[in-house]
Short mmCIF file of C-alpha atoms and ligand atoms in Angstrom, two decimals:
data_model
loop_
_atom_site.label_atom_id
_atom_site.label_comp_id
_atom_site.label_asym_id
_atom_site.label_seq_id
_atom_site.Cartn_x
_atom_site.Cartn_y
_atom_site.Cartn_z
CA UNK A 1 -23.28 -31.09 1.17
CA UNK A 2 -20.96 -28.38 0.22
CA UNK A 3 -17.33 -29.42 0.66
CA UNK A 4 -15.66 -26.01 0.23
CA UNK A 5 -15.77 -23.75 3.54
CA UNK A 6 -18.12 -21.17 3.42
CA UNK A 7 -16.99 -17.75 5.01
CA UNK A 8 -19.57 -15.79 7.37
CA UNK A 9 -20.62 -12.59 5.68
CA UNK A 10 -20.17 -9.17 7.35
CA UNK A 11 -23.39 -7.31 7.85
CA UNK A 12 -24.55 -3.74 9.24
CA UNK A 13 -24.87 -5.88 12.61
CA UNK A 14 -21.42 -7.64 12.32
CA UNK A 15 -19.84 -3.84 12.13
CA UNK A 16 -22.07 -2.43 14.84
CA UNK A 17 -20.84 -5.23 17.01
CA UNK A 18 -17.20 -4.23 16.14
CA UNK A 19 -17.65 -0.70 17.23
CA UNK A 20 -19.70 -1.91 20.54
CA UNK A 21 -16.24 -4.15 21.44
CA UNK A 22 -13.86 -1.37 19.96
CA UNK A 23 -12.52 -3.47 16.80
CA UNK A 24 -11.71 -0.94 14.21
CA UNK A 25 -13.44 -1.32 10.83
CA UNK A 26 -11.40 -1.64 7.47
CA UNK A 27 -12.77 -0.17 4.39
CA UNK A 28 -11.57 0.20 0.68
CA UNK A 29 -13.21 1.04 -2.71
CA UNK A 30 -13.19 -1.23 -5.51
CA UNK A 31 -14.87 -1.07 -9.05
CA UNK A 32 -14.26 -4.30 -10.71
CA UNK A 33 -14.29 -8.24 -10.24
CA UNK A 34 -10.56 -8.67 -10.02
CA UNK A 35 -9.60 -5.86 -7.72
CA UNK A 36 -12.81 -6.86 -5.29
CA UNK A 37 -11.63 -10.43 -5.18
CA UNK A 38 -7.96 -9.26 -3.73
CA UNK A 39 -9.73 -6.99 -1.25
CA UNK A 40 -12.32 -9.40 -0.15
CA UNK A 41 -9.71 -12.19 0.50
CA UNK A 42 -7.46 -9.68 2.42
CA UNK A 43 -9.92 -9.28 4.91
CA UNK A 44 -11.47 -6.00 4.23
CA UNK A 45 -15.06 -5.83 6.24
CA UNK A 46 -16.67 -3.17 3.78
CA UNK A 47 -16.12 -2.57 0.27
CA UNK A 48 -17.42 0.42 -0.96
CA UNK A 49 -18.44 0.76 -4.87
CA UNK A 50 -17.56 4.50 -4.71
CA UNK A 51 -18.52 7.02 -7.23
CA UNK A 52 -14.91 7.90 -6.88
CA UNK A 53 -14.87 5.34 -10.16
CA UNK A 54 -15.75 8.62 -12.17
CA UNK A 55 -12.08 9.62 -11.66
CA UNK A 56 -10.27 6.29 -10.98
CA UNK A 57 -12.12 4.16 -13.42
CA UNK A 58 -13.45 6.76 -16.17
CA UNK A 59 -10.84 9.67 -15.89
CA UNK A 60 -13.16 12.25 -14.91
CA UNK A 61 -12.13 15.59 -13.08
CA UNK A 62 -14.78 14.93 -10.39
CA UNK A 63 -17.61 12.53 -9.39
CA UNK A 64 -20.30 14.14 -10.67
CA UNK A 65 -20.41 12.82 -14.47
CA UNK A 66 -20.91 9.07 -13.47
CA UNK A 67 -24.30 7.62 -14.17
CA UNK A 68 -26.66 5.12 -12.13
CA UNK A 69 -26.17 2.42 -14.72
CA UNK A 70 -22.38 2.88 -14.94
CA UNK A 71 -22.38 2.35 -10.82
CA UNK A 72 -24.74 -0.55 -11.17
CA UNK A 73 -22.48 -2.28 -14.01
CA UNK A 74 -19.40 -1.73 -11.25
CA UNK A 75 -21.30 -2.74 -8.42
CA UNK A 76 -22.51 -6.12 -9.81
CA UNK A 77 -18.92 -7.01 -10.89
CA UNK A 78 -17.74 -6.30 -7.08
CA UNK A 79 -20.92 -8.41 -5.44
CA UNK A 80 -19.68 -11.44 -7.56
CA UNK A 81 -16.28 -11.27 -6.48
CA UNK A 82 -17.18 -10.53 -2.42
CA UNK A 83 -17.60 -13.79 -0.36
CA UNK A 84 -17.08 -12.02 2.83
CA UNK A 85 -17.23 -8.17 2.87
CA UNK A 86 -20.45 -6.07 3.23
CA UNK A 87 -20.82 -4.22 -0.46
CA UNK A 88 -22.27 -0.62 -0.26
CA UNK A 89 -22.58 1.32 -3.24
CA UNK A 90 -22.59 5.35 -3.21
CA UNK A 91 -25.77 6.87 -4.90
CA UNK A 92 -24.29 8.83 -7.38
CA UNK A 93 -24.89 12.63 -8.26
CA UNK A 94 -28.48 13.31 -9.42
CA UNK A 95 -30.02 10.44 -8.54
CA UNK A 96 -31.37 11.12 -5.16
CA UNK A 97 -31.80 14.87 -4.68
CA UNK A 98 -34.70 15.56 -6.59
CA UNK A 99 -37.12 14.17 -4.07
CA UNK A 100 -37.32 11.02 -1.61
CA UNK A 101 -39.40 9.00 -4.19
CA UNK A 102 -36.21 9.47 -6.67
CA UNK A 103 -33.88 8.53 -4.04
CA UNK A 104 -35.89 5.19 -3.27
CA UNK A 105 -36.14 4.24 -6.90
CA UNK A 106 -32.29 4.77 -7.14
CA UNK A 107 -31.49 2.52 -4.19
CA UNK A 108 -33.95 0.28 -5.04
CA UNK A 109 -32.32 -0.30 -8.66
CA UNK A 110 -28.61 -0.50 -7.20
CA UNK A 111 -30.01 -3.46 -4.86
CA UNK A 112 -31.99 -5.23 -7.46
CA UNK A 113 -29.83 -4.98 -10.31
CA UNK A 114 -26.59 -5.55 -8.69
CA UNK A 115 -26.99 -7.66 -5.59
CA UNK A 116 -25.11 -5.09 -3.22
CA UNK A 117 -26.22 -4.65 0.42
CA UNK A 118 -26.80 -1.23 1.30
CA UNK A 119 -26.22 2.54 -0.21
CA UNK A 120 -24.08 5.26 0.82
CA UNK A 121 -25.64 9.18 0.25
CA UNK A 122 -23.71 12.59 0.52
CA UNK A 123 -25.58 15.07 3.03
CA UNK A 124 -27.38 15.56 6.26
CA UNK A 125 -30.73 16.97 7.02
CA UNK A 126 -31.25 18.15 3.63
CA UNK A 127 -31.47 14.51 2.70
CA UNK A 128 -33.56 13.07 5.62
CA UNK A 129 -36.65 12.41 3.73
CA UNK A 130 -35.18 10.43 1.14
CA UNK A 131 -32.77 8.62 3.74
CA UNK A 132 -36.02 7.79 5.70
CA UNK A 133 -37.81 6.72 2.56
CA UNK A 134 -34.76 4.18 1.71
CA UNK A 135 -34.51 2.89 5.03
CA UNK A 136 -38.25 2.15 5.09
CA UNK A 137 -37.80 -0.30 2.23
CA UNK A 138 -35.33 -2.14 4.02
CA UNK A 139 -32.23 -0.83 2.38
CA UNK A 140 -29.20 -0.12 4.69
CA UNK A 141 -28.20 3.36 4.54
CA UNK A 142 -24.44 4.74 5.34
CA UNK A 143 -24.45 8.74 5.41
CA UNK A 144 -21.52 10.92 4.14
CA UNK A 145 -20.56 13.99 5.91
CA UNK A 146 -17.67 16.64 5.91
CA UNK A 147 -16.01 17.13 2.40
CA UNK A 148 -18.83 15.57 0.26
CA UNK A 149 -17.33 15.49 -3.30
CA UNK A 150 -20.59 15.72 -5.14
CA UNK A 151 -20.70 19.44 -3.77
CA UNK A 152 -17.12 20.21 -5.02
CA UNK A 153 -18.68 23.25 -7.10
CA UNK A 154 -20.31 24.72 -3.78
CA UNK A 155 -17.01 24.08 -1.58
CA UNK A 156 -14.63 25.33 -4.57
CA UNK A 157 -11.93 23.25 -3.10
CA UNK A 158 -10.97 19.95 -1.57
CA UNK A 159 -9.72 21.62 1.74
CA UNK A 160 -10.54 20.34 5.21
CA UNK A 161 -14.11 21.01 6.02
CA UNK A 162 -15.78 22.06 9.24
CA UNK A 163 -12.90 23.88 10.76
CA UNK A 164 -15.33 26.90 11.36
CA UNK A 165 -17.87 26.50 14.69
CA UNK A 166 -20.86 27.08 12.18
CA UNK A 167 -20.01 24.33 9.97
CA UNK A 168 -18.77 21.79 12.95
CA UNK A 169 -21.97 22.38 14.72
CA UNK A 170 -23.92 21.51 11.58
CA UNK A 171 -21.96 18.17 10.95
CA UNK A 172 -22.55 17.37 14.65
CA UNK A 173 -26.50 17.68 14.23
CA UNK A 174 -26.27 15.88 10.72
CA UNK A 175 -24.49 13.01 12.29
CA UNK A 176 -27.27 12.98 14.82
CA UNK A 177 -29.99 13.13 12.69
CA UNK A 178 -28.69 10.53 10.29
CA UNK A 179 -28.32 8.18 13.20
CA UNK A 180 -31.66 8.96 14.35
CA UNK A 181 -33.38 8.11 10.98
CA UNK A 182 -31.57 4.70 11.17
CA UNK A 183 -28.27 4.85 9.01
CA UNK A 184 -26.20 2.21 9.96
CA UNK A 185 -22.85 4.08 9.55
CA UNK A 186 -21.42 7.43 8.52
CA UNK A 187 -18.45 8.32 6.43
CA UNK A 188 -16.39 11.41 7.83
CA UNK A 189 -14.32 13.10 5.22
CA UNK A 190 -11.65 15.57 5.49
CA UNK A 191 -12.68 17.05 8.69
CA UNK A 192 -10.53 18.00 11.92
CA UNK A 193 -9.35 14.75 14.23
CA UNK A 194 -10.96 16.32 17.03
CA UNK A 195 -14.02 17.01 15.72
CA UNK A 196 -14.40 13.42 14.27
CA UNK A 197 -13.60 12.25 17.86
CA UNK A 198 -16.39 13.92 19.23
CA UNK A 199 -18.91 12.58 16.72
CA UNK A 200 -17.50 9.29 16.98
CA UNK A 201 -17.90 9.16 20.79
CA UNK A 202 -21.36 10.78 20.61
CA UNK A 203 -22.66 8.43 18.07
CA UNK A 204 -23.69 4.68 18.65
CA UNK A 205 -23.29 3.77 15.16
CA UNK A 206 -19.70 3.48 13.73
CA UNK A 207 -18.19 6.29 11.93
CA UNK A 208 -15.73 5.67 9.25
CA UNK A 209 -12.91 8.14 8.39
CA UNK A 210 -10.98 9.48 5.31
CA UNK A 211 -8.61 12.10 6.39
CA UNK A 212 -10.84 12.51 9.77
CA UNK A 213 -8.16 11.09 12.17
CA UNK A 214 -7.10 8.25 14.12
CA UNK A 215 -10.52 8.14 16.33
CA UNK A 216 -13.02 7.39 13.77
CA UNK A 217 -14.22 3.58 14.37
CA UNK A 218 -12.95 2.60 10.90
CA UNK A 219 -10.87 3.99 7.80
CA UNK A 220 -11.73 4.07 4.28
CA UNK A 221 -9.38 4.76 1.25
CA UNK A 222 -9.36 4.60 -2.42
CA UNK A 223 -7.75 1.44 -3.52
CA UNK A 224 -5.97 2.96 -6.50
CA UNK A 225 -4.44 5.44 -4.04
CA UNK A 226 -3.56 3.35 -1.40
CA UNK A 227 -1.78 1.07 -3.85
CA UNK A 228 0.05 3.66 -5.59
CA UNK A 229 -1.74 2.92 -8.75
CA UNK A 230 -2.70 6.38 -9.08
CA UNK A 231 0.57 8.41 -9.23
CA UNK A 232 -0.16 12.13 -9.09
CA UNK A 233 -2.66 11.95 -5.96
CA UNK A 234 -0.81 12.15 -2.64
CA UNK A 235 -2.91 14.25 -0.12
CA UNK A 236 -1.58 14.19 3.43
CA UNK A 237 -4.19 11.81 4.74
CA UNK A 238 -2.97 9.14 2.14
CA UNK A 239 -0.86 6.41 3.21
CA UNK A 240 0.45 4.44 0.15
CA UNK A 241 0.85 0.86 0.89
CA UNK A 242 2.62 -0.35 -2.41
CA UNK A 243 4.03 1.40 -5.37
CA UNK A 244 1.96 -0.36 -8.18
CA UNK A 245 2.37 2.07 -10.61
CA UNK A 246 5.97 1.68 -10.98
CA UNK A 247 5.69 -2.25 -10.77
CA UNK A 248 3.39 -2.15 -13.43
CA UNK A 249 5.11 0.28 -15.55
CA UNK A 250 8.44 -1.80 -15.33
CA UNK A 251 6.42 -5.24 -15.80
CA UNK A 252 4.77 -3.52 -19.27
CA UNK A 253 8.19 -1.95 -20.51
CA UNK A 254 9.52 -5.47 -20.29
CA UNK A 255 6.71 -6.99 -21.93
CA UNK A 256 7.70 -4.09 -24.90
CA UNK A 257 10.90 -4.77 -25.32
CA UNK A 258 10.57 -8.44 -25.25
CA UNK A 259 8.07 -8.11 -28.16
CA UNK A 260 10.32 -5.64 -29.83
CA UNK A 261 13.36 -7.74 -29.43
CA UNK A 262 11.66 -11.06 -30.58
CA UNK A 263 12.06 -12.67 -27.54
CA UNK A 264 8.58 -13.22 -26.65
CA UNK A 265 6.95 -15.79 -27.04
CA UNK A 266 9.74 -18.36 -27.18
CA UNK A 267 9.47 -21.82 -28.36
CA UNK A 268 7.83 -23.09 -25.26
CA UNK A 269 5.13 -20.21 -25.35
CA UNK A 270 3.60 -21.55 -28.48
CA UNK A 271 2.08 -24.48 -29.93
N1 MHF B 1 -8.80 8.95 -6.26
C1 MHF B 1 -9.60 9.42 -5.65
N2 MHF B 1 -9.28 9.51 -4.10
C2 MHF B 1 -10.18 9.92 -3.22
O1 MHF B 1 -9.93 9.80 -1.94
C3 MHF B 1 -11.29 10.58 -4.04
C4 MHF B 1 -11.83 10.55 -5.31
N3 MHF B 1 -10.58 9.85 -6.11
N4 MHF B 1 -12.70 11.31 -5.91
C5 MHF B 1 -13.57 11.34 -4.82
C6 MHF B 1 -13.26 11.96 -3.49
C7 MHF B 1 -12.71 13.19 -3.90
N5 MHF B 1 -11.68 13.15 -2.74
C8 MHF B 1 -10.44 14.08 -2.50
C9 MHF B 1 -10.21 14.72 -3.81
C10 MHF B 1 -9.22 15.37 -3.64
C11 MHF B 1 -8.30 15.57 -2.20
C12 MHF B 1 -7.23 16.66 -2.52
O2 MHF B 1 -6.72 16.79 -3.64
N6 MHF B 1 -6.42 16.83 -1.40
C13 MHF B 1 -5.38 17.77 -1.68
C14 MHF B 1 -5.48 19.27 -1.67
C15 MHF B 1 -6.70 19.69 -0.94
C16 MHF B 1 -6.84 21.08 -1.19
O3 MHF B 1 -7.05 21.64 -2.49
O4 MHF B 1 -6.38 22.03 -0.13
C17 MHF B 1 -4.89 17.58 -0.09
O5 MHF B 1 -3.67 17.76 0.14
O6 MHF B 1 -5.49 16.85 0.68
C18 MHF B 1 -8.87 15.05 -1.37
C19 MHF B 1 -10.04 14.23 -1.27
C20 MHF B 1 -11.71 12.00 -2.13
N7 MHF B 1 -12.22 11.16 -2.91
C1 KIV B 2 -13.82 8.19 -0.75
C2 KIV B 2 -14.98 7.58 -0.36
C3 KIV B 2 -15.50 7.68 0.84
C4 KIV B 2 -16.14 7.66 -1.36
O1 KIV B 2 -16.92 8.32 -1.22
C5 KIV B 2 -15.77 7.34 -2.89
O2 KIV B 2 -14.82 6.33 -2.93
O3 KIV B 2 -16.46 7.61 -3.66
MG1 MG B 3 -18.14 8.84 -3.06
#
């Protein structure tokens, strides 16, 4: 018998129960083993292997360039670290829009090759067929509405979405449709708090907000943003819980000066 304590894995059912009893859901991104180990141990419920890896890991301007193979590489590392958290992976741009068969194949590759527990897809009614087909294969799906960064060239800017009645009405319909299809949750990104409140109250499934206010059933942030590693990025919705850029910069400067001054390594640090 195993002597070490096994932690109970969060599932899509656990997060539904959390909404049912009014417990907020904490979600953060991770893209690698070391970071995901810390995030998992700290009690985050859902780890998102976001296509924001394209920005924070690879330095691209947008999320569009990241490939399915690259997402699978990041997701595999995160899965090896996550003992408790539910691990959800973004379907990257261009791997699901073509048709529902392509979408299913992409989702299957993520599940098979990374060992993740579900996928997230941007969009509403337009991608209903793809969402259905993935769900039919037994793969949990999370929706993503509002500011959907894979459509940045359609939007033009990263400003708040669904401020006008027409776009707000479509978002309400899309959210309901995603629930009817069988999604286990939906991310609401950069929409007015009041709209997110209405959607969260009208849906049975949990909503996870980013820049969508206090009434969502959970919150998500990009880990590098909330730790203050990503120095240039400070939108209004972001709360920085640490200033790791400065902490790391100081440590590295100290290392450089120690090497230059011949103070590292010392006698105890060699063989
Ligand atoms: N590092 C990082 N953090 C994120 O939250 C994130 C990514 N990358 N990549 C994918 C998407 C893109 N998202 C974004 C991107 C930009 C803004 C932004 O710049 N917001 C500013 C200016 C908006 C404007 O043009 O008015 C803001 O002040 O909110 C917000 C969310 C959220 N996601
Ligand atoms: C910001 C979250 C919701 C995301 O989709 C990502 O990190 O890619
Ligand atoms: Mg994303």
